PDB file of N, CA and C in Angstrom:
ATOM      1  N   MET A 257     169.141 -11.186-114.991  1.00 82.00           N
ATOM      2  CA  MET A 257     167.840 -10.104-115.217  1.00 82.00           C
ATOM      3  C   MET A 257     167.943  -9.209-116.004  1.00 82.00           C
ATOM      4  N   LEU A 258     166.689  -8.656-115.946  1.00 91.00           N
ATOM      5  CA  LEU A 258     165.744  -7.874-117.442  1.00 91.00           C
ATOM      6  C   LEU A 258     166.192  -6.371-117.637  1.00 91.00           C
ATOM      7  N   ILE A 259     166.382  -5.638-117.927  1.00 94.00           N
ATOM      8  CA  ILE A 259     166.504  -3.787-118.224  1.00 94.00           C
ATOM      9  C   ILE A 259     165.965  -3.693-118.890  1.00 94.00           C
ATOM     10  N   TRP A 260     163.844  -3.192-118.048  1.00 92.00           N
ATOM     11  CA  TRP A 260     163.204  -2.214-119.057  1.00 92.00           C
ATOM     12  C   TRP A 260     163.494  -1.210-119.267  1.00 92.00           C
ATOM     13  N   PHE A 261     163.547  -0.405-120.439  1.00 94.00           N
ATOM     14  CA  PHE A 261     163.059   0.837-120.760  1.00 94.00           C
ATOM     15  C   PHE A 261     162.543   0.538-121.484  1.00 94.00           C
ATOM     16  N   ARG A 262     161.503   2.279-120.802  1.00 89.00           N
ATOM     17  CA  ARG A 262     160.492   3.119-121.021  1.00 89.00           C
ATOM     18  C   ARG A 262     160.435   4.269-121.569  1.00 89.00           C
ATOM     19  N   THR A 263     161.075   5.045-120.561  1.00 88.00           N
ATOM     20  CA  THR A 263     160.797   6.492-120.924  1.00 88.00           C
ATOM     21  C   THR A 263     162.317   7.268-120.619  1.00 88.00           C
ATOM     22  N   ASP A 264     163.092   6.380-119.432  1.00 93.00           N
ATOM     23  CA  ASP A 264     164.356   6.691-119.435  1.00 93.00           C
ATOM     24  C   ASP A 264     165.272   6.415-120.220  1.00 93.00           C
ATOM     25  N   LEU A 265     165.566   7.067-121.386  1.00 95.00           N
ATOM     26  CA  LEU A 265     166.780   6.302-122.596  1.00 95.00           C
ATOM     27  C   LEU A 265     168.045   7.039-122.182  1.00 95.00           C
ATOM     28  N   ARG A 266     168.535   6.968-120.866  1.00 94.00           N
ATOM     29  CA  ARG A 266     169.514   7.750-121.043  1.00 94.00           C
ATOM     30  C   ARG A 266     170.394   6.552-119.876  1.00 94.00           C
ATOM     31  N   VAL A 267     172.324   6.822-120.676  1.00 95.00           N
ATOM     32  CA  VAL A 267     173.174   5.707-119.202  1.00 95.00           C
ATOM     33  C   VAL A 267     173.335   6.170-117.944  1.00 95.00           C
ATOM     34  N   ILE A 268     173.524   7.573-118.180  1.00 93.00           N
ATOM     35  CA  ILE A 268     174.469   7.904-116.947  1.00 93.00           C
ATOM     36  C   ILE A 268     173.272   8.311-116.037  1.00 93.00           C
ATOM     37  N   ASP A 269     173.591   7.788-115.215  1.00 93.00           N
ATOM     38  CA  ASP A 269     172.780   8.474-113.293  1.00 93.00           C
ATOM     39  C   ASP A 269     170.768   7.101-113.820  1.00 93.00           C
ATOM     40  N   ASN A 270     171.137   6.127-114.604  1.00 93.00           N
ATOM     41  CA  ASN A 270     169.390   6.218-114.661  1.00 93.00           C
ATOM     42  C   ASN A 270     170.047   4.397-113.418  1.00 93.00           C
ATOM     43  N   PRO A 271     169.514   4.640-112.581  1.00 93.00           N
ATOM     44  CA  PRO A 271     168.754   3.596-111.351  1.00 93.00           C
ATOM     45  C   PRO A 271     168.144   2.736-112.093  1.00 93.00           C
ATOM     46  N   ALA A 272     167.816   2.054-112.406  1.00 91.00           N
ATOM     47  CA  ALA A 272     167.561   1.046-113.222  1.00 91.00           C
ATOM     48  C   ALA A 272     168.158   0.380-114.266  1.00 91.00           C
ATOM     49  N   LEU A 273     169.282   1.156-114.753  1.00 94.00           N
ATOM     50  CA  LEU A 273     170.432   0.284-115.579  1.00 94.00           C
ATOM     51  C   LEU A 273     171.617   0.112-113.645  1.00 94.00           C
ATOM     52  N   LEU A 274     171.716   1.030-113.239  1.00 93.00           N
ATOM     53  CA  LEU A 274     172.592   0.742-112.280  1.00 93.00           C
ATOM     54  C   LEU A 274     172.512  -0.640-111.100  1.00 93.00           C
ATOM     55  N   ALA A 275     170.825  -0.676-111.320  1.00 93.00           N
ATOM     56  CA  ALA A 275     170.505  -1.744-110.367  1.00 93.00           C
ATOM     57  C   ALA A 275     170.376  -3.238-111.310  1.00 93.00           C
ATOM     58  N   GLY A 276     170.688  -2.727-112.626  1.00 92.00           N
ATOM     59  CA  GLY A 276     171.018  -4.030-113.867  1.00 92.00           C
ATOM     60  C   GLY A 276     172.682  -4.621-113.469  1.00 92.00           C
ATOM     61  N   LEU A 277     173.217  -3.577-113.723  1.00 92.00           N
ATOM     62  CA  LEU A 277     174.959  -3.550-113.018  1.00 92.00           C
ATOM     63  C   LEU A 277     175.474  -4.093-111.847  1.00 92.00           C
ATOM     64  N   ASP A 278     174.822  -3.609-111.305  1.00 93.00           N
ATOM     65  CA  ASP A 278     175.112  -4.485-110.017  1.00 93.00           C
ATOM     66  C   ASP A 278     174.634  -6.192-109.825  1.00 93.00           C
ATOM     67  N   HIS A 279     173.741  -6.396-110.537  1.00 93.00           N
ATOM     68  CA  HIS A 279     173.541  -7.599-110.722  1.00 93.00           C
ATOM     69  C   HIS A 279     173.693  -8.449-111.967  1.00 93.00           C
ATOM     70  N   ASP A 280     174.541  -7.337-112.516  1.00 93.00           N
ATOM     71  CA  ASP A 280     176.093  -8.527-114.104  1.00 93.00           C
ATOM     72  C   ASP A 280     174.417  -8.608-114.726  1.00 93.00           C
ATOM     73  N   CYS A 281     173.778  -7.762-115.011  1.00 92.00           N
ATOM     74  CA  CYS A 281     172.461  -8.094-116.416  1.00 92.00           C
ATOM     75  C   CYS A 281     173.251  -7.777-117.879  1.00 92.00           C
ATOM     76  N   HIS A 282     173.146  -8.634-118.502  1.00 95.00           N
ATOM     77  CA  HIS A 282     173.602  -8.553-120.171  1.00 95.00           C
ATOM     78  C   HIS A 282     171.936  -8.161-120.848  1.00 95.00           C
ATOM     79  N   ARG A 283     171.172  -8.128-120.753  1.00 96.00           N
ATOM     80  CA  ARG A 283     169.626  -7.669-121.746  1.00 96.00           C
ATOM     81  C   ARG A 283     169.441  -6.730-121.181  1.00 96.00           C
ATOM     82  N   ALA A 284     168.996  -6.138-121.784  1.00 96.00           N
ATOM     83  CA  ALA A 284     167.517  -5.117-121.677  1.00 96.00           C
ATOM     84  C   ALA A 284     166.362  -4.686-123.148  1.00 96.00           C
ATOM     85  N   VAL A 285     165.566  -4.572-122.765  1.00 95.00           N
ATOM     86  CA  VAL A 285     164.583  -3.957-123.395  1.00 95.00           C
ATOM     87  C   VAL A 285     163.854  -3.194-123.562  1.00 95.00           C
ATOM     88  N   TYR A 286     163.219  -2.779-124.802  1.00 93.00           N
ATOM     89  CA  TYR A 286     162.554  -1.450-125.266  1.00 93.00           C
ATOM     90  C   TYR A 286     161.132  -2.030-125.943  1.00 93.00           C
ATOM     91  N   LEU A 287     160.005  -1.798-125.042  1.00 90.00           N
ATOM     92  CA  LEU A 287     158.677  -1.770-126.263  1.00 90.00           C
ATOM     93  C   LEU A 287     158.182  -0.840-126.930  1.00 90.00           C
ATOM     94  N   MET A 288     159.128  -0.779-128.466  1.00 87.00           N
ATOM     95  CA  MET A 288     158.541   0.312-128.702  1.00 87.00           C
ATOM     96  C   MET A 288     156.243   0.435-130.249  1.00 87.00           C
ATOM     97  N   THR A 289     155.903   1.021-128.679  1.00 85.00           N
ATOM     98  CA  THR A 289     154.624   1.031-129.245  1.00 85.00           C
ATOM     99  C   THR A 289     153.902   2.412-130.588  1.00 85.00           C
ATOM    100  N   ALA A 290     154.366   1.926-131.775  1.00 78.00           N
ATOM    101  CA  ALA A 290     153.869   2.835-132.706  1.00 78.00           C
ATOM    102  C   ALA A 290     152.477   3.041-132.916  1.00 78.00           C
ATOM    103  N   LYS A 291     151.889   2.519-133.098  1.00 80.00           N
ATOM    104  CA  LYS A 291     150.835   2.152-133.307  1.00 80.00           C
ATOM    105  C   LYS A 291     150.060   3.048-131.805  1.00 80.00           C
ATOM    106  N   GLN A 292     150.189   3.067-130.816  1.00 81.00           N
ATOM    107  CA  GLN A 292     149.716   3.615-129.217  1.00 81.00           C
ATOM    108  C   GLN A 292     149.941   4.918-129.469  1.00 81.00           C
ATOM    109  N   TRP A 293     151.228   5.144-130.350  1.00 80.00           N
ATOM    110  CA  TRP A 293     151.809   6.322-130.393  1.00 80.00           C
ATOM    111  C   TRP A 293     151.043   7.538-131.188  1.00 80.00           C
ATOM    112  N   HIS A 294     150.838   6.608-132.441  1.00 78.00           N
ATOM    113  CA  HIS A 294     149.961   6.909-133.076  1.00 78.00           C
ATOM    114  C   HIS A 294     148.389   7.383-132.747  1.00 78.00           C
ATOM    115  N   LEU A 295     147.705   6.556-132.178  1.00 79.00           N
ATOM    116  CA  LEU A 295     146.959   7.129-130.624  1.00 79.00           C
ATOM    117  C   LEU A 295     146.289   8.171-130.421  1.00 79.00           C
ATOM    118  N   HIS A 296     147.890   7.991-129.483  1.00 81.00           N
ATOM    119  CA  HIS A 296     148.147   9.479-128.940  1.00 81.00           C
ATOM    120  C   HIS A 296     148.757  10.499-129.496  1.00 81.00           C
ATOM    121  N   ASP A 297     148.253  10.883-130.980  1.00 84.00           N
ATOM    122  CA  ASP A 297     148.495  11.422-131.400  1.00 84.00           C
ATOM    123  C   ASP A 297     149.980  12.534-131.384  1.00 84.00           C
ATOM    124  N   MET A 298     150.822  11.192-131.050  1.00 84.00           N
ATOM    125  CA  MET A 298     152.489  11.959-131.145  1.00 84.00           C
ATOM    126  C   MET A 298     153.333  12.569-132.727  1.00 84.00           C
ATOM    127  N   ALA A 299     153.413  13.116-131.878  1.00 89.00           N
ATOM    128  CA  ALA A 299     153.497  14.378-133.134  1.00 89.00           C
ATOM    129  C   ALA A 299     155.075  13.085-133.680  1.00 89.00           C
ATOM    130  N   PRO A 300     154.963  13.059-135.308  1.00 87.00           N
ATOM    131  CA  PRO A 300     156.809  11.909-136.068  1.00 87.00           C
ATOM    132  C   PRO A 300     157.432  12.968-135.519  1.00 87.00           C
ATOM    133  N   ILE A 301     157.633  14.028-135.280  1.00 91.00           N
ATOM    134  CA  ILE A 301     159.628  13.831-134.318  1.00 91.00           C
ATOM    135  C   ILE A 301     159.810  14.219-133.498  1.00 91.00           C
ATOM    136  N   GLN A 302     158.470  13.810-132.230  1.00 90.00           N
ATOM    137  CA  GLN A 302     158.621  13.041-131.487  1.00 90.00           C
ATOM    138  C   GLN A 302     159.191  12.002-131.180  1.00 90.00           C
ATOM    139  N   CYS A 303     158.703  11.186-132.131  1.00 86.00           N
ATOM    140  CA  CYS A 303     158.691   9.122-132.880  1.00 86.00           C
ATOM    141  C   CYS A 303     160.297   8.822-133.254  1.00 86.00           C
ATOM    142  N   ASP A 304     160.534  10.177-133.873  1.00 89.00           N
ATOM    143  CA  ASP A 304     161.983  10.372-134.714  1.00 89.00           C
ATOM    144  C   ASP A 304     163.391  10.821-133.428  1.00 89.00           C
ATOM    145  N   PHE A 305     162.907  11.417-132.435  1.00 92.00           N
ATOM    146  CA  PHE A 305     163.796  11.412-131.500  1.00 92.00           C
ATOM    147  C   PHE A 305     163.504  10.335-129.990  1.00 92.00           C
ATOM    148  N   ILE A 306     162.886   9.973-130.406  1.00 90.00           N
ATOM    149  CA  ILE A 306     162.874   7.989-129.393  1.00 90.00           C
ATOM    150  C   ILE A 306     163.550   7.608-130.542  1.00 90.00           C
ATOM    151  N   ILE A 307     163.773   7.042-131.530  1.00 92.00           N
ATOM    152  CA  ILE A 307     163.955   5.806-132.301  1.00 92.00           C
ATOM    153  C   ILE A 307     165.461   6.813-132.377  1.00 92.00           C
ATOM    154  N   ARG A 308     165.876   7.858-132.579  1.00 95.00           N
ATOM    155  CA  ARG A 308     167.000   7.767-132.736  1.00 95.00           C
ATOM    156  C   ARG A 308     167.581   7.840-131.155  1.00 95.00           C
ATOM    157  N   HIS A 309     167.254   8.152-130.381  1.00 95.00           N
ATOM    158  CA  HIS A 309     167.880   8.037-128.883  1.00 95.00           C
ATOM    159  C   HIS A 309     168.220   6.656-128.760  1.00 95.00           C
ATOM    160  N   LEU A 310     166.838   5.560-129.039  1.00 96.00           N
ATOM    161  CA  LEU A 310     167.621   4.059-128.847  1.00 96.00           C
ATOM    162  C   LEU A 310     168.175   3.785-129.371  1.00 96.00           C
ATOM    163  N   MET A 311     168.716   4.294-130.398  1.00 97.00           N
ATOM    164  CA  MET A 311     169.686   3.578-131.638  1.00 97.00           C
ATOM    165  C   MET A 311     171.138   4.304-131.009  1.00 97.00           C
ATOM    166  N   LEU A 312     171.112   5.512-130.278  1.00 97.00           N
ATOM    167  CA  LEU A 312     172.554   5.691-129.677  1.00 97.00           C
ATOM    168  C   LEU A 312     172.008   4.855-127.918  1.00 97.00           C
ATOM    169  N   LEU A 313     171.213   4.522-127.034  1.00 97.00           N
ATOM    170  CA  LEU A 313     171.071   4.379-125.989  1.00 97.00           C
ATOM    171  C   LEU A 313     171.835   2.349-126.644  1.00 97.00           C
ATOM    172  N   LYS A 314     171.366   1.805-127.854  1.00 97.00           N
ATOM    173  CA  LYS A 314     172.220   0.661-127.935  1.00 97.00           C
ATOM    174  C   LYS A 314     173.658   0.420-128.168  1.00 97.00           C
ATOM    175  N   GLN A 315     173.450   0.606-128.798  1.00 97.00           N
ATOM    176  CA  GLN A 315     175.477   1.963-128.882  1.00 97.00           C
ATOM    177  C   GLN A 315     176.500   1.801-126.781  1.00 97.00           C
ATOM    178  N   GLN A 316     175.451   2.902-126.801  1.00 97.00           N
ATOM    179  CA  GLN A 316     175.966   2.838-125.282  1.00 97.00           C
ATOM    180  C   GLN A 316     175.631   1.580-123.930  1.00 97.00           C
ATOM    181  N   LEU A 317     174.600   1.218-124.912  1.00 97.00           N
ATOM    182  CA  LEU A 317     174.953  -0.186-123.965  1.00 97.00           C
ATOM    183  C   LEU A 317     175.523  -1.372-123.870  1.00 97.00           C
ATOM    184  N   ALA A 318     175.766  -1.095-125.735  1.00 97.00           N
ATOM    185  CA  ALA A 318     176.689  -2.349-125.703  1.00 97.00           C
ATOM    186  C   ALA A 318     178.309  -2.100-125.603  1.00 97.00           C
ATOM    187  N   ALA A 319     178.179  -1.350-125.276  1.00 96.00           N
ATOM    188  CA  ALA A 319     180.171  -0.652-125.139  1.00 96.00           C
ATOM    189  C   ALA A 319     179.862  -1.262-123.207  1.00 96.00           C
ATOM    190  N   LEU A 320     178.918  -0.915-122.383  1.00 95.00           N
ATOM    191  CA  LEU A 320     178.664  -2.145-121.472  1.00 95.00           C
ATOM    192  C   LEU A 320     178.464  -3.407-121.502  1.00 95.00           C
ATOM    193  N   ASN A 321     178.305  -3.859-122.585  1.00 95.00           N
ATOM    194  CA  ASN A 321     178.595  -6.228-122.646  1.00 95.00           C
ATOM    195  C   ASN A 321     176.951  -5.906-122.042  1.00 95.00           C
ATOM    196  N   ILE A 322     176.079  -5.021-122.830  1.00 96.00           N
ATOM    197  CA  ILE A 322     174.472  -5.314-122.962  1.00 96.00           C
ATOM    198  C   ILE A 322     174.422  -4.922-124.139  1.00 96.00           C
ATOM    199  N   LYS A 323     173.059  -5.965-124.148  1.00 97.00           N
ATOM    200  CA  LYS A 323     172.343  -6.278-125.788  1.00 97.00           C
ATOM    201  C   LYS A 323     170.974  -6.030-125.661  1.00 97.00           C
ATOM    202  N   LEU A 324     170.604  -4.901-126.114  1.00 97.00           N
ATOM    203  CA  LEU A 324     168.925  -4.409-126.410  1.00 97.00           C
ATOM    204  C   LEU A 324     168.458  -4.655-127.668  1.00 97.00           C
ATOM    205  N   ASP A 325     167.129  -5.087-126.579  1.00 96.00           N
ATOM    206  CA  ASP A 325     166.687  -5.363-128.145  1.00 96.00           C
ATOM    207  C   ASP A 325     165.351  -5.143-128.040  1.00 96.00           C
ATOM    208  N   ILE A 326     164.815  -4.593-128.911  1.00 94.00           N
ATOM    209  CA  ILE A 326     163.651  -3.493-128.884  1.00 94.00           C
ATOM    210  C   ILE A 326     163.074  -4.047-129.876  1.00 94.00           C
ATOM    211  N   ASN A 327     161.550  -4.249-129.449  1.00 91.00           N
ATOM    212  CA  ASN A 327     159.915  -5.131-130.109  1.00 91.00           C
ATOM    213  C   ASN A 327     159.202  -4.542-130.627  1.00 91.00           C
ATOM    214  N   GLU A 328     159.391  -4.190-131.316  1.00 88.00           N
ATOM    215  CA  GLU A 328     157.495  -3.450-132.039  1.00 88.00           C
ATOM    216  C   GLU A 328     156.101  -4.073-131.338  1.00 88.00           C
ATOM    217  N   VAL A 329     155.630  -3.570-130.854  1.00 86.00           N
ATOM    218  CA  VAL A 329     154.354  -3.713-130.618  1.00 86.00           C
ATOM    219  C   VAL A 329     152.865  -2.888-130.914  1.00 86.00           C
ATOM    220  N   ASP A 330     151.651  -3.676-130.456  1.00 78.00           N
ATOM    221  CA  ASP A 330     151.162  -2.534-130.992  1.00 78.00           C
ATOM    222  C   ASP A 330     150.865  -1.724-129.708  1.00 78.00           C
ATOM    223  N   ASP A 331     150.699  -2.135-128.519  1.00 71.00           N
ATOM    224  CA  ASP A 331     150.159  -2.089-127.242  1.00 71.00           C
ATOM    225  C   ASP A 331     150.811  -2.294-125.760  1.00 71.00           C
ATOM    226  N   PHE A 332     150.369  -2.170-125.058  1.00 71.00           N
ATOM    227  CA  PHE A 332     150.858  -2.823-123.905  1.00 71.00           C
ATOM    228  C   PHE A 332     150.135  -4.135-122.858  1.00 71.00           C
ATOM    229  N   SER A 333     149.219  -3.997-124.144  1.00 72.00           N
ATOM    230  CA  SER A 333     148.020  -5.373-123.246  1.00 72.00           C
ATOM    231  C   SER A 333     148.712  -6.526-123.936  1.00 72.00           C
ATOM    232  N   GLY A 334     149.970  -7.142-124.067  1.00 62.00           N
ATOM    233  CA  GLY A 334     150.644  -8.100-123.150  1.00 62.00           C
ATOM    234  C   GLY A 334     150.084  -9.156-124.363  1.00 62.00           C
ATOM    235  N   GLN A 335     149.207  -8.847-125.426  1.00 57.00           N
ATOM    236  CA  GLN A 335     149.197  -9.359-126.927  1.00 57.00           C
ATOM    237  C   GLN A 335     150.002 -10.375-127.459  1.00 57.00           C
ATOM    238  N   GLU A 336     151.278  -9.729-127.046  1.00 54.00           N
ATOM    239  CA  GLU A 336     152.946  -9.956-128.130  1.00 54.00           C
ATOM    240  C   GLU A 336     154.254  -9.432-127.688  1.00 54.00           C
ATOM    241  N   LEU A 337     154.074  -9.550-126.600  1.00 50.00           N
ATOM    242  CA  LEU A 337     155.180  -8.662-125.645  1.00 50.00           C
ATOM    243  C   LEU A 337     155.976  -9.476-125.848  1.00 50.00           C
ATOM    244  N   TRP A 338     156.799 -10.704-125.875  1.00 50.00           N
ATOM    245  CA  TRP A 338     157.704 -11.447-125.462  1.00 50.00           C
ATOM    246  C   TRP A 338     157.884 -12.384-126.830  1.00 50.00           C
TER     247      TRP A 338
END
């Protein structure tokens, strides 16, 4: 099982994370779409906020023995997701 983090970057009370823990999951993924963020005029401060929270999430998941892979892709078209 793989936990896919999209917009909910919290550890506490996260339904997907709780389900993963119930199934002994040890891997998680976040797909960072910086190009897509730019196309949607996301403010640089919002991008920074997401990146900082990803680093915090990575530490929190490591304490739960879950490795978070952060993959940079252009968009969700599926061309280079995995």
